[in-house]
């Protein structure tokens, strides 16, 4: 009888909580937007960039290779974290940490080391950057919590 109870408890513990699916799918959708933006920007997709002012395009094109790499780590690390979260893998924590590191360093570059045009220094741009930070931190903390709780293996 105790074996049956223990087996039932193991099966219950191995079930994926509903919130993981919700957070995983929403983060996958959100982080996909960043990957599309990165890809379209780096490929200079004319239709995607049509509404962007020339000064802003020139600024993005002036990024050094290491800043582009940080941007890539940020967006692709976040996407990998979302996929790994849905797969219930502990590596999601590492992927989200890499993504956050890319975001932090890219923000330092954009706000402190680069010569960003005045149009980049608006309340809406700062607000969007804050939103990116908030979501990236929340996803990392969420993944860490799920790993600690044994949901991620």
PDB file of C-alpha atoms in Angstrom:
ATOM      1  CA  UNK A   1       0.000   0.000   0.000  1.00  0.00           C
ATOM      2  CA  UNK A   2       2.793   2.429   0.864  1.00  0.00           C
ATOM      3  CA  UNK A   3       4.417   1.674  -2.490  1.00  0.00           C
ATOM      4  CA  UNK A   4       1.202   2.665  -4.275  1.00  0.00           C
ATOM      5  CA  UNK A   5       1.020   5.926  -2.311  1.00  0.00           C
ATOM      6  CA  UNK A   6       4.681   6.694  -2.984  1.00  0.00           C
ATOM      7  CA  UNK A   7       4.230   5.938  -6.704  1.00  0.00           C
ATOM      8  CA  UNK A   8       1.166   8.210  -6.838  1.00  0.00           C
ATOM      9  CA  UNK A   9       3.104  11.016  -5.100  1.00  0.00           C
ATOM     10  CA  UNK A  10       5.957  10.687  -7.609  1.00  0.00           C
ATOM     11  CA  UNK A  11       3.492  10.915 -10.517  1.00  0.00           C
ATOM     12  CA  UNK A  12       1.845  13.999  -8.994  1.00  0.00           C
ATOM     13  CA  UNK A  13       5.226  15.649  -8.363  1.00  0.00           C
ATOM     14  CA  UNK A  14       6.340  15.001 -11.947  1.00  0.00           C
ATOM     15  CA  UNK A  15       3.289  16.731 -13.442  1.00  0.00           C
ATOM     16  CA  UNK A  16       3.939  20.096 -14.981  1.00  0.00           C
ATOM     17  CA  UNK A  17       2.083  22.860 -13.134  1.00  0.00           C
ATOM     18  CA  UNK A  18      -0.334  24.856 -15.270  1.00  0.00           C
ATOM     19  CA  UNK A  19       1.458  28.121 -14.484  1.00  0.00           C
ATOM     20  CA  UNK A  20       4.631  26.780 -16.107  1.00  0.00           C
ATOM     21  CA  UNK A  21       2.778  26.262 -19.386  1.00  0.00           C
ATOM     22  CA  UNK A  22       1.250  29.732 -19.181  1.00  0.00           C
ATOM     23  CA  UNK A  23       4.534  31.467 -18.344  1.00  0.00           C
ATOM     24  CA  UNK A  24       6.441  29.327 -20.846  1.00  0.00           C
ATOM     25  CA  UNK A  25       4.118  30.018 -23.775  1.00  0.00           C
ATOM     26  CA  UNK A  26       3.773  33.739 -22.997  1.00  0.00           C
ATOM     27  CA  UNK A  27       7.548  34.104 -22.623  1.00  0.00           C
ATOM     28  CA  UNK A  28       8.102  32.207 -25.867  1.00  0.00           C
ATOM     29  CA  UNK A  29       5.757  34.570 -27.701  1.00  0.00           C
ATOM     30  CA  UNK A  30       7.294  37.673 -26.075  1.00  0.00           C
ATOM     31  CA  UNK A  31      10.883  36.587 -26.670  1.00  0.00           C
ATOM     32  CA  UNK A  32      10.097  35.630 -30.272  1.00  0.00           C
ATOM     33  CA  UNK A  33       9.315  39.300 -30.901  1.00  0.00           C
ATOM     34  CA  UNK A  34      12.857  40.203 -29.811  1.00  0.00           C
ATOM     35  CA  UNK A  35      14.318  37.565 -32.114  1.00  0.00           C
ATOM     36  CA  UNK A  36      12.276  38.828 -35.068  1.00  0.00           C
ATOM     37  CA  UNK A  37      13.403  42.393 -34.317  1.00  0.00           C
ATOM     38  CA  UNK A  38      17.041  41.303 -34.110  1.00  0.00           C
ATOM     39  CA  UNK A  39      16.840  39.255 -37.314  1.00  0.00           C
ATOM     40  CA  UNK A  40      14.994  41.885 -39.353  1.00  0.00           C
ATOM     41  CA  UNK A  41      17.337  44.622 -38.126  1.00  0.00           C
ATOM     42  CA  UNK A  42      20.501  42.658 -38.829  1.00  0.00           C
ATOM     43  CA  UNK A  43      19.254  41.590 -42.280  1.00  0.00           C
ATOM     44  CA  UNK A  44      18.244  45.177 -43.039  1.00  0.00           C
ATOM     45  CA  UNK A  45      14.745  44.123 -44.032  1.00  0.00           C
ATOM     46  CA  UNK A  46      13.426  47.198 -45.874  1.00  0.00           C
ATOM     47  CA  UNK A  47       9.743  46.565 -45.125  1.00  0.00           C
ATOM     48  CA  UNK A  48      10.421  46.036 -41.416  1.00  0.00           C
ATOM     49  CA  UNK A  49      12.650  49.108 -41.100  1.00  0.00           C
ATOM     50  CA  UNK A  50      10.579  51.384 -43.363  1.00  0.00           C
ATOM     51  CA  UNK A  51       9.171  53.499 -40.522  1.00  0.00           C
ATOM     52  CA  UNK A  52      12.478  53.911 -38.710  1.00  0.00           C
ATOM     53  CA  UNK A  53      14.186  57.305 -39.123  1.00  0.00           C
ATOM     54  CA  UNK A  54      17.495  57.300 -41.019  1.00  0.00           C
ATOM     55  CA  UNK A  55      19.341  58.628 -37.958  1.00  0.00           C
ATOM     56  CA  UNK A  56      18.144  55.687 -35.879  1.00  0.00           C
ATOM     57  CA  UNK A  57      19.073  53.191 -38.613  1.00  0.00           C
ATOM     58  CA  UNK A  58      22.556  54.709 -38.834  1.00  0.00           C
ATOM     59  CA  UNK A  59      22.888  54.407 -35.052  1.00  0.00           C
ATOM     60  CA  UNK A  60      21.993  50.703 -35.079  1.00  0.00           C
ATOM     61  CA  UNK A  61      24.361  50.121 -37.995  1.00  0.00           C
ATOM     62  CA  UNK A  62      27.168  51.769 -36.016  1.00  0.00           C
ATOM     63  CA  UNK A  63      27.100  49.133 -33.264  1.00  0.00           C
ATOM     64  CA  UNK A  64      30.466  47.411 -32.841  1.00  0.00           C
ATOM     65  CA  UNK A  65      30.516  43.627 -33.244  1.00  0.00           C
ATOM     66  CA  UNK A  66      30.687  43.042 -29.477  1.00  0.00           C
ATOM     67  CA  UNK A  67      27.509  45.117 -28.935  1.00  0.00           C
ATOM     68  CA  UNK A  68      25.730  43.147 -31.645  1.00  0.00           C
ATOM     69  CA  UNK A  69      26.862  39.961 -29.885  1.00  0.00           C
ATOM     70  CA  UNK A  70      25.424  41.248 -26.592  1.00  0.00           C
ATOM     71  CA  UNK A  71      22.134  41.976 -28.351  1.00  0.00           C
ATOM     72  CA  UNK A  72      22.177  38.443 -29.786  1.00  0.00           C
ATOM     73  CA  UNK A  73      22.892  36.895 -26.376  1.00  0.00           C
ATOM     74  CA  UNK A  74      19.994  38.885 -24.965  1.00  0.00           C
ATOM     75  CA  UNK A  75      17.356  37.881 -27.485  1.00  0.00           C
ATOM     76  CA  UNK A  76      18.456  34.346 -28.366  1.00  0.00           C
ATOM     77  CA  UNK A  77      19.251  33.511 -24.728  1.00  0.00           C
ATOM     78  CA  UNK A  78      15.729  34.563 -23.792  1.00  0.00           C
ATOM     79  CA  UNK A  79      14.218  32.443 -26.558  1.00  0.00           C
ATOM     80  CA  UNK A  80      16.325  29.447 -25.496  1.00  0.00           C
ATOM     81  CA  UNK A  81      15.248  30.012 -21.889  1.00  0.00           C
ATOM     82  CA  UNK A  82      11.588  29.946 -22.910  1.00  0.00           C
ATOM     83  CA  UNK A  83      11.994  26.737 -24.903  1.00  0.00           C
ATOM     84  CA  UNK A  84      13.982  25.105 -22.086  1.00  0.00           C
ATOM     85  CA  UNK A  85      11.348  26.202 -19.587  1.00  0.00           C
ATOM     86  CA  UNK A  86       8.662  24.481 -21.652  1.00  0.00           C
ATOM     87  CA  UNK A  87      10.880  21.392 -21.844  1.00  0.00           C
ATOM     88  CA  UNK A  88      11.271  21.579 -18.030  1.00  0.00           C
ATOM     89  CA  UNK A  89      15.065  21.731 -18.231  1.00  0.00           C
ATOM     90  CA  UNK A  90      17.245  23.367 -15.569  1.00  0.00           C
ATOM     91  CA  UNK A  91      19.279  24.961 -18.351  1.00  0.00           C
ATOM     92  CA  UNK A  92      16.453  27.498 -18.618  1.00  0.00           C
ATOM     93  CA  UNK A  93      17.991  29.262 -15.606  1.00  0.00           C
ATOM     94  CA  UNK A  94      21.355  29.559 -17.361  1.00  0.00           C
ATOM     95  CA  UNK A  95      19.765  30.708 -20.616  1.00  0.00           C
ATOM     96  CA  UNK A  96      17.718  33.402 -18.852  1.00  0.00           C
ATOM     97  CA  UNK A  97      20.837  34.501 -16.928  1.00  0.00           C
ATOM     98  CA  UNK A  98      22.789  34.834 -20.200  1.00  0.00           C
ATOM     99  CA  UNK A  99      19.897  36.782 -21.677  1.00  0.00           C
ATOM    100  CA  UNK A 100      19.772  39.141 -18.696  1.00  0.00           C
ATOM    101  CA  UNK A 101      23.548  39.654 -18.841  1.00  0.00           C
ATOM    102  CA  UNK A 102      23.261  40.541 -22.538  1.00  0.00           C
ATOM    103  CA  UNK A 103      20.461  42.993 -21.756  1.00  0.00           C
ATOM    104  CA  UNK A 104      22.358  44.612 -18.878  1.00  0.00           C
ATOM    105  CA  UNK A 105      25.553  45.083 -20.872  1.00  0.00           C
ATOM    106  CA  UNK A 106      23.701  46.251 -23.980  1.00  0.00           C
ATOM    107  CA  UNK A 107      21.808  48.797 -21.883  1.00  0.00           C
ATOM    108  CA  UNK A 108      25.104  50.058 -20.445  1.00  0.00           C
ATOM    109  CA  UNK A 109      26.426  50.393 -23.978  1.00  0.00           C
ATOM    110  CA  UNK A 110      23.342  52.163 -25.332  1.00  0.00           C
ATOM    111  CA  UNK A 111      22.839  54.540 -22.411  1.00  0.00           C
ATOM    112  CA  UNK A 112      26.410  55.189 -21.404  1.00  0.00           C
ATOM    113  CA  UNK A 113      29.007  54.234 -23.972  1.00  0.00           C
ATOM    114  CA  UNK A 114      27.415  54.940 -27.323  1.00  0.00           C
ATOM    115  CA  UNK A 115      26.545  58.197 -28.981  1.00  0.00           C
ATOM    116  CA  UNK A 116      22.818  57.532 -29.271  1.00  0.00           C
ATOM    117  CA  UNK A 117      20.784  60.119 -31.169  1.00  0.00           C
ATOM    118  CA  UNK A 118      18.508  62.385 -29.139  1.00  0.00           C
ATOM    119  CA  UNK A 119      15.445  60.545 -30.425  1.00  0.00           C
ATOM    120  CA  UNK A 120      16.602  57.498 -28.439  1.00  0.00           C
ATOM    121  CA  UNK A 121      16.511  59.431 -25.160  1.00  0.00           C
ATOM    122  CA  UNK A 122      12.764  59.573 -24.640  1.00  0.00           C
ATOM    123  CA  UNK A 123      10.549  58.541 -21.764  1.00  0.00           C
ATOM    124  CA  UNK A 124       8.959  55.840 -23.915  1.00  0.00           C
ATOM    125  CA  UNK A 125      12.357  54.327 -24.821  1.00  0.00           C
ATOM    126  CA  UNK A 126      13.425  54.366 -21.179  1.00  0.00           C
ATOM    127  CA  UNK A 127      10.079  52.872 -20.186  1.00  0.00           C
ATOM    128  CA  UNK A 128      10.418  50.099 -22.746  1.00  0.00           C
ATOM    129  CA  UNK A 129      13.948  49.358 -21.535  1.00  0.00           C
ATOM    130  CA  UNK A 130      12.620  49.161 -17.967  1.00  0.00           C
ATOM    131  CA  UNK A 131       9.917  46.750 -19.147  1.00  0.00           C
ATOM    132  CA  UNK A 132      12.566  44.555 -20.820  1.00  0.00           C
ATOM    133  CA  UNK A 133      14.546  44.493 -17.573  1.00  0.00           C
ATOM    134  CA  UNK A 134      11.474  43.690 -15.498  1.00  0.00           C
ATOM    135  CA  UNK A 135      10.449  40.781 -17.714  1.00  0.00           C
ATOM    136  CA  UNK A 136      14.003  39.413 -17.998  1.00  0.00           C
ATOM    137  CA  UNK A 137      14.490  39.518 -14.211  1.00  0.00           C
ATOM    138  CA  UNK A 138      11.064  37.993 -13.583  1.00  0.00           C
ATOM    139  CA  UNK A 139      11.746  35.121 -16.003  1.00  0.00           C
ATOM    140  CA  UNK A 140      15.105  34.390 -14.412  1.00  0.00           C
ATOM    141  CA  UNK A 141      13.608  34.401 -10.909  1.00  0.00           C
ATOM    142  CA  UNK A 142      10.688  32.258 -12.061  1.00  0.00           C
ATOM    143  CA  UNK A 143      13.000  29.688 -13.650  1.00  0.00           C
ATOM    144  CA  UNK A 144      15.185  29.617 -10.525  1.00  0.00           C
ATOM    145  CA  UNK A 145      12.121  29.035  -8.354  1.00  0.00           C
ATOM    146  CA  UNK A 146      10.877  26.219 -10.591  1.00  0.00           C
ATOM    147  CA  UNK A 147      14.318  24.612 -10.543  1.00  0.00           C
ATOM    148  CA  UNK A 148      14.420  24.860  -6.744  1.00  0.00           C
ATOM    149  CA  UNK A 149      10.941  23.338  -6.533  1.00  0.00           C
ATOM    150  CA  UNK A 150      12.034  20.376  -8.681  1.00  0.00           C
ATOM    151  CA  UNK A 151       9.789  21.278 -11.622  1.00  0.00           C
ATOM    152  CA  UNK A 152      12.814  21.783 -13.874  1.00  0.00           C
ATOM    153  CA  UNK A 153      15.121  18.790 -14.159  1.00  0.00           C
TER     154      UNK A 153
END
